[in-house]
């Protein structure tokens, strides 16, 4: 059997994640071919330098894991997530991003609260009874903190349920419509003050660590949160703020914004149209030139909207296999190692084929966590690399040209002595090519095979194949 890399002096490493060769085959690892390291004089593309990322220090390197609390398993709710902390910890996720936890109907029965759209907030200071109690939520956050994880909460401040509990008492707290729902009236000082105090409530009462702000780019929220975020930091200085928005204007107020540009490139330009892999590099260069240094871009393949076939530019396949043409493992390696912060939606780690809707409907089927263990192995390894190797979470970026820039994406990430080297075939065909830019020197460990050696400039990868090499701080506790 040809393991393909032919790394000079290759040997099994005891320092990286204990993934066996059989595991490596199962996750579709590609291969490098060739025996020697050839230096070239051709200059590489411009690169971003190593910098500390945005956000509080505790957040550096932590992968983000999005959870739909009601649909976590057949029971759902805070207690079920708390029971599953050992599994979450084994994935090396660090920031748990909870979809809205509020009631979304004036009917407080479990059936009604399971079926309502949880982006229509009925009460901003209450817990959805289908998820548990306020004390259950506090217990979950405390347990996550005790296990080295943090919590950010999804918050929907622009629109509300048509019978929102405060709207019934104060009709003037609404002004116009947003998504066909009453829009919050921030011109009203009392309504504005109530919303700020509601945001403070969850930090003070539950000890959450930050927020994901829904539709953060829609007026008047940019102006409102320029006031609100400094006020929230007076309550808890080291909060992490994620804006559901894209653009440099949201930094540095927010720590992280959505990377919809690369998402569209992957789904539409590369998978659907067969466009070149080098488009990813062009997007990264734009990020480096447009955004403040250290600003975090949220790299992801899936979220609660994409999971039901909704993207910012229109409809897409809800199923991950269809959306990424069978290449979701390769794209996962890519988004987990690009400059920025990696986020994935619950179930991605088992390649969940089922929809997890905003509201419970007849089409909903529960996640089966034991399915597709090869994906779990992949995500666990990527989680360790993303979390523990500083080259990924705060390293420089250097793109390497190859003779097949149309199919191969190759990059080097570096911070001090830590180096991560990534090679991905973003095409449906076996690809053979050569590196044209200088390769990093020294010995590397390929994290999926545990082989060590020097890199070769000759590349051969199967369709959607990938290789991931690390030097320096190895993944730990895999």
XYZ file of C-alpha atoms in Angstrom:
478
model
C 0.000 0.000 0.000
C 1.391 3.382 -1.000
C 1.156 6.020 1.738
C 2.464 8.400 -0.828
C 4.271 11.168 0.984
C 7.795 9.749 0.707
C 8.888 12.231 3.359
C 12.624 12.080 3.719
C 13.436 10.085 6.844
C 9.751 9.585 7.597
C 8.848 7.892 10.843
C 5.895 7.483 13.110
C 5.495 10.398 15.504
C 4.251 10.051 19.054
C 3.601 13.774 19.310
C 0.486 14.235 17.197
C -3.086 13.001 17.516
C -3.247 9.213 17.719
C -4.967 8.660 14.376
C -4.124 5.265 12.908
C -3.293 4.604 9.284
C -6.644 2.910 8.913
C -8.304 6.055 10.262
C -6.324 8.102 7.753
C -7.619 5.963 4.914
C -11.173 6.268 6.166
C -11.041 10.054 6.231
C -9.840 10.121 2.633
C -6.323 11.395 3.164
C -4.518 12.283 -0.047
C -0.828 11.911 -0.655
C 2.373 13.722 -1.514
C 4.698 11.997 -3.981
C 8.348 12.713 -4.572
C 11.606 12.290 -2.752
C 13.439 15.578 -2.587
C 12.888 19.125 -1.454
C 13.611 21.458 -4.370
C 14.279 25.107 -3.658
C 13.089 27.680 -6.150
C 13.854 31.348 -6.527
C 10.325 32.326 -7.505
C 8.832 34.752 -4.993
C 5.672 33.737 -3.155
C 2.543 35.869 -2.977
C 2.274 38.638 -0.349
C 1.461 37.318 3.095
C -0.264 38.430 6.265
C 2.050 38.595 9.241
C 1.533 36.850 12.552
C -0.550 38.973 14.919
C -2.606 38.489 18.049
C -6.233 37.865 17.058
C -9.106 40.088 18.106
C -11.132 39.152 21.148
C -10.243 38.528 24.782
C -7.184 36.356 25.364
C -9.314 33.465 26.625
C -10.930 33.195 23.189
C -7.729 32.823 21.194
C -7.657 29.575 19.274
C -11.000 28.275 20.525
C -13.172 26.639 17.833
C -16.827 27.692 17.939
C -19.620 25.099 18.090
C -23.188 26.184 17.305
C -26.027 24.420 19.127
C -29.785 24.433 18.530
C -30.705 23.816 22.163
C -34.208 22.443 21.585
C -33.062 19.855 19.051
C -29.799 18.649 20.565
C -31.164 15.113 20.832
C -34.557 13.441 21.234
C -35.108 15.309 24.515
C -33.227 18.573 23.935
C -32.533 21.309 26.433
C -29.787 22.516 28.742
C -29.530 19.350 30.825
C -28.966 17.172 27.761
C -26.123 19.414 26.610
C -24.606 19.310 30.092
C -24.650 15.498 30.015
C -22.778 15.615 26.702
C -19.910 17.833 27.877
C -17.370 14.959 27.756
C -18.085 14.480 24.039
C -17.872 18.220 23.366
C -14.620 18.416 25.283
C -13.185 15.535 23.221
C -13.841 17.591 20.070
C -11.691 20.435 21.492
C -14.436 23.000 20.909
C -13.980 26.037 23.119
C -16.854 28.446 22.506
C -20.397 27.092 22.659
C -22.659 29.318 20.579
C -26.270 28.765 21.654
C -29.108 29.702 19.357
C -31.759 31.918 21.032
C -32.810 30.616 24.440
C -35.928 32.775 24.874
C -39.604 31.836 24.624
C -40.841 32.315 21.074
C -44.579 32.085 21.644
C -47.082 33.376 24.181
C -48.212 29.752 24.565
C -45.825 28.292 27.155
C -46.651 24.641 26.501
C -43.715 22.461 25.505
C -45.289 21.621 22.158
C -45.790 25.296 21.268
C -42.296 26.270 22.424
C -40.757 23.431 20.368
C -42.623 24.471 17.227
C -42.257 28.254 17.305
C -39.528 30.112 15.427
C -36.910 30.959 18.042
C -35.886 34.099 16.136
C -39.210 35.635 17.201
C -38.565 36.607 20.809
C -41.561 36.704 23.118
C -39.684 37.563 26.341
C -36.083 38.812 26.311
C -35.523 37.985 29.993
C -36.939 34.472 30.194
C -35.834 30.972 29.212
C -37.773 28.897 26.735
C -39.484 26.259 28.943
C -38.842 23.577 26.304
C -35.129 24.028 27.045
C -35.383 23.912 30.836
C -35.295 26.484 33.609
C -33.122 29.495 34.287
C -31.301 27.424 36.906
C -30.700 24.673 34.322
C -29.102 27.286 32.081
C -26.914 28.575 34.917
C -25.827 25.023 35.720
C -24.892 24.387 32.088
C -22.789 27.533 31.837
C -21.050 26.761 35.118
C -20.278 23.207 33.979
C -18.950 24.390 30.614
C -16.704 26.921 32.345
C -15.391 24.177 34.625
C -14.424 22.186 31.530
C -12.544 24.964 29.741
C -15.404 26.091 27.500
C -17.215 29.401 27.158
C -20.716 30.428 26.082
C -21.987 33.058 23.670
C -25.724 33.511 23.273
C -27.624 34.342 20.113
C -29.646 37.522 20.578
C -32.307 38.964 18.243
C -32.598 42.710 18.938
C -34.112 44.034 15.711
C -37.484 42.288 15.518
C -39.735 40.489 17.990
C -42.727 38.217 18.331
C -45.980 39.991 17.280
C -47.264 39.556 20.848
C -43.977 40.239 22.645
C -44.652 40.626 26.367
C -43.356 44.207 26.493
C -45.090 45.236 23.281
C -48.430 44.436 24.847
C -47.709 46.982 27.591
C -45.845 49.501 25.436
C -47.129 49.560 21.841
C -44.846 52.509 21.080
C -41.790 50.258 21.611
C -42.314 48.966 18.068
C -41.724 50.978 14.913
C -42.392 49.507 11.500
C -41.627 45.952 10.410
C -38.524 43.792 10.073
C -38.841 40.412 8.322
C -42.597 40.952 8.549
C -42.417 41.260 12.344
C -42.629 44.291 14.656
C -39.284 46.121 14.678
C -37.834 47.375 17.941
C -38.112 51.158 18.285
C -34.659 52.358 19.378
C -35.754 55.974 19.047
C -37.801 55.401 22.190
C -35.444 55.919 25.178
C -37.343 53.460 27.381
C -37.325 50.744 24.729
C -33.627 51.334 24.103
C -32.828 51.148 27.813
C -34.868 47.959 28.219
C -32.934 46.198 25.464
C -29.559 47.179 26.917
C -30.624 45.961 30.357
C -31.842 42.701 28.800
C -28.395 42.133 27.295
C -26.805 42.827 30.671
C -29.245 40.439 32.354
C -27.808 37.277 30.799
C -24.224 38.295 31.585
C -25.046 39.128 35.196
C -27.496 36.308 35.928
C -26.080 33.408 33.924
C -22.448 34.491 33.449
C -22.416 34.040 29.673
C -19.274 35.206 27.877
C -20.639 37.174 24.951
C -23.194 37.421 22.179
C -23.882 36.650 18.570
C -26.005 39.575 17.365
C -28.607 38.651 14.763
C -28.689 40.784 11.576
C -26.117 43.097 13.171
C -25.580 45.005 9.928
C -29.177 46.151 9.506
C -30.109 49.662 10.599
C -30.338 50.875 13.274
C -28.272 48.132 14.960
C -24.794 49.373 13.931
C -25.433 52.698 15.661
C -27.191 51.080 18.633
C -24.415 48.596 19.373
C -21.712 51.247 19.160
C -23.365 52.419 22.369
C -24.305 49.012 23.798
C -21.065 47.021 23.511
C -18.945 49.430 25.632
C -21.733 49.325 28.227
C -21.708 45.524 28.259
C -17.939 45.546 28.750
C -18.432 47.588 31.894
C -20.336 44.581 33.273
C -17.874 41.963 31.971
C -14.776 43.421 30.316
C -13.695 40.276 28.444
C -16.781 39.408 26.432
C -16.627 38.011 22.892
C -18.877 39.644 20.295
C -19.900 38.071 16.970
C -21.808 40.108 14.387
C -24.040 38.433 11.845
C -22.651 40.836 9.283
C -19.757 41.143 6.857
C -17.529 44.154 6.334
C -14.519 45.905 7.869
C -16.737 48.635 9.312
C -17.902 46.224 12.046
C -14.380 45.921 13.444
C -12.940 46.481 15.999
C -16.284 46.978 17.773
C -17.063 43.318 17.112
C -14.402 40.657 17.456
C -15.675 38.496 14.599
C -17.825 38.832 11.488
C -19.219 36.306 9.030
C -17.146 35.166 6.063
C -19.914 34.965 3.482
C -17.507 35.814 0.664
C -15.497 32.603 0.971
C -18.651 30.624 1.684
C -20.154 31.685 -1.635
C -16.848 31.044 -3.395
C -16.724 27.477 -2.081
C -20.373 26.590 -2.742
C -21.111 28.501 -5.951
C -17.825 29.210 -7.717
C -15.845 26.057 -6.899
C -18.391 23.275 -6.288
C -21.222 24.340 -8.596
C -19.236 26.041 -11.370
C -15.901 24.220 -11.107
C -13.959 27.441 -10.569
C -10.267 27.536 -9.581
C -9.049 26.863 -6.043
C -6.988 30.066 -6.250
C -10.209 32.049 -5.701
C -9.837 31.244 -2.007
C -6.433 32.943 -1.967
C -7.845 36.023 -3.697
C -10.481 36.273 -0.970
C -7.879 35.969 1.791
C -5.802 38.739 0.200
C -8.894 40.948 0.149
C -9.504 40.186 3.823
C -5.909 41.059 4.690
C -6.085 44.347 2.790
C -9.607 45.444 3.802
C -9.959 44.391 7.445
C -8.088 45.719 10.491
C -5.110 43.635 11.509
C -6.193 40.771 13.755
C -9.898 41.094 12.882
C -11.510 37.656 12.970
C -13.461 36.285 10.034
C -15.748 33.378 10.906
C -14.787 30.482 8.631
C -17.583 27.947 8.363
C -19.354 25.505 6.065
C -22.723 25.328 7.773
C -25.046 27.101 10.200
C -28.730 27.082 11.122
C -29.702 28.977 7.945
C -27.578 26.955 5.523
C -28.867 23.767 7.150
C -32.352 24.560 5.876
C -31.120 25.713 2.459
C -30.991 29.468 3.034
C -27.875 31.482 2.130
C -27.424 35.270 1.963
C -27.449 35.066 -1.846
C -30.388 32.629 -2.222
C -31.320 28.980 -1.942
C -28.662 26.274 -1.639
C -28.729 22.509 -1.015
C -29.499 21.877 2.658
C -27.667 18.545 2.595
C -23.900 18.879 3.103
C -23.067 16.112 0.601
C -24.997 17.936 -2.101
C -23.837 21.406 -1.072
C -20.132 20.529 -1.254
C -20.240 17.868 -3.949
C -18.852 15.217 -1.600
C -15.898 17.445 -0.716
C -16.960 18.584 2.752
C -13.978 16.899 4.446
C -11.541 18.845 2.281
C -13.430 22.078 2.871
C -13.467 21.364 6.627
C -9.657 21.091 6.611
C -9.546 24.384 4.724
C -11.859 26.457 6.950
C -10.312 25.031 10.129
C -6.848 26.304 9.132
C -7.435 29.548 7.195
C -6.708 32.840 8.995
C -9.684 33.557 11.234
C -11.763 31.448 13.613
C -13.449 28.170 12.795
C -17.135 27.613 13.562
C -19.223 24.557 12.843
C -22.849 23.613 13.397
C -23.849 20.702 15.608
C -23.965 17.529 13.566
C -21.240 18.529 11.101
C -18.902 16.289 13.063
C -20.998 13.273 12.003
C -21.943 14.646 8.557
C -25.546 14.862 9.734
C -27.834 14.665 6.677
C -30.919 15.899 8.536
C -32.402 19.369 8.700
C -32.398 21.188 12.037
C -35.040 23.851 11.414
C -35.605 27.121 13.247
C -39.000 25.723 14.205
C -39.955 22.113 14.786
C -41.886 20.700 11.840
C -42.850 17.368 10.327
C -39.578 17.277 8.375
C -37.426 17.287 11.517
C -35.521 14.144 12.472
C -33.148 13.850 15.410
C -29.361 13.751 15.134
C -27.795 10.350 15.723
C -24.451 11.131 17.332
C -22.989 7.681 16.709
C -23.157 7.960 12.902
C -20.165 8.447 10.586
C -17.340 8.125 13.149
C -14.746 8.952 10.483
C -16.091 12.510 10.437
C -15.832 12.682 14.211
C -12.181 11.601 13.972
C -11.552 14.308 11.370
C -13.229 17.065 13.384
C -11.552 16.018 16.619
C -8.133 16.233 14.975
C -8.896 19.567 13.330
C -10.181 20.890 16.651
C -6.898 20.010 18.339
C -4.798 21.648 15.618
C -6.946 24.797 15.572
C -6.968 25.138 19.343
C -3.424 24.211 20.285
C -1.184 25.334 17.425
C -0.589 29.119 17.544
C 0.275 29.128 13.834
C -3.417 28.517 13.091
C -5.052 30.957 15.483
C -2.502 33.770 15.227
C -0.030 32.937 12.500
C 1.088 34.536 9.280
C -0.414 33.454 5.974
C 1.605 32.503 2.894
C 0.062 31.084 -0.261
C 2.192 28.719 -2.318
C 1.796 28.520 -6.080
C 1.713 25.156 -7.792
C 1.484 23.943 -11.356
C -2.216 23.296 -10.623
C -3.463 26.470 -8.971
C -6.789 25.669 -10.593
C -7.238 22.660 -8.297
C -4.715 22.808 -5.473
C -4.795 25.208 -2.552
C -1.553 25.267 -0.566
C -0.712 27.552 2.338
C 1.761 27.937 5.155
C 0.737 29.374 8.530
C 3.543 30.383 10.900
C 3.912 31.879 14.385
C 7.354 31.673 15.926
C 8.563 28.082 15.765
C 5.065 26.790 15.068
C 4.257 26.051 11.438
C 1.196 24.493 9.833
C 1.332 23.444 6.183
C -1.924 22.684 4.357
C -2.486 21.078 0.951
C -6.041 20.573 -0.338
C -7.360 19.384 -3.690
C -10.513 21.440 -4.273
C -11.696 19.460 -7.268
C -13.606 16.312 -8.153
C -10.594 14.796 -9.935
C -7.283 13.214 -8.946
C -4.646 15.921 -9.284
C -0.874 15.756 -9.791
C 1.244 18.897 -9.536
C 4.431 20.522 -8.267
C 5.125 23.270 -5.747
C 6.604 26.364 -7.384
C 7.345 28.376 -4.245
C 9.887 27.573 -1.500
C 8.736 25.040 1.064
C 9.303 25.448 4.799
C 12.317 23.548 6.076
C 12.573 21.030 8.864
C 10.593 17.988 9.920
C 6.809 17.979 9.997
C 4.174 15.597 11.310
C 1.198 14.757 9.102
C -1.635 14.743 11.633
C -3.800 12.073 10.001
C -1.054 9.455 9.527
C 1.435 10.439 12.263
C 4.266 10.232 9.720
C 7.153 12.663 10.109
C 9.733 13.937 7.639
C 10.620 16.775 5.311
C 8.155 18.103 2.772
C 8.263 17.291 -0.932
C 7.366 19.647 -3.739
C 5.613 16.913 -5.743
C 1.914 16.513 -5.042
C -0.611 13.841 -5.870
C -4.029 13.961 -4.269
C -7.278 12.125 -4.982
C -10.488 14.044 -5.590
C -11.107 16.277 -2.568
C -7.884 14.959 -0.958
C -5.942 16.806 1.721
C -2.847 16.733 3.887
C -2.163 18.707 7.066
C 1.364 19.017 8.488
C 2.378 20.617 11.760
C 5.656 21.635 13.324
C 6.050 22.975 16.833
C 3.319 22.754 19.416
C 1.576 19.448 18.643
C -2.126 18.795 19.134
C -2.648 17.487 22.662
C -5.223 15.409 24.502
C -6.690 14.072 21.277
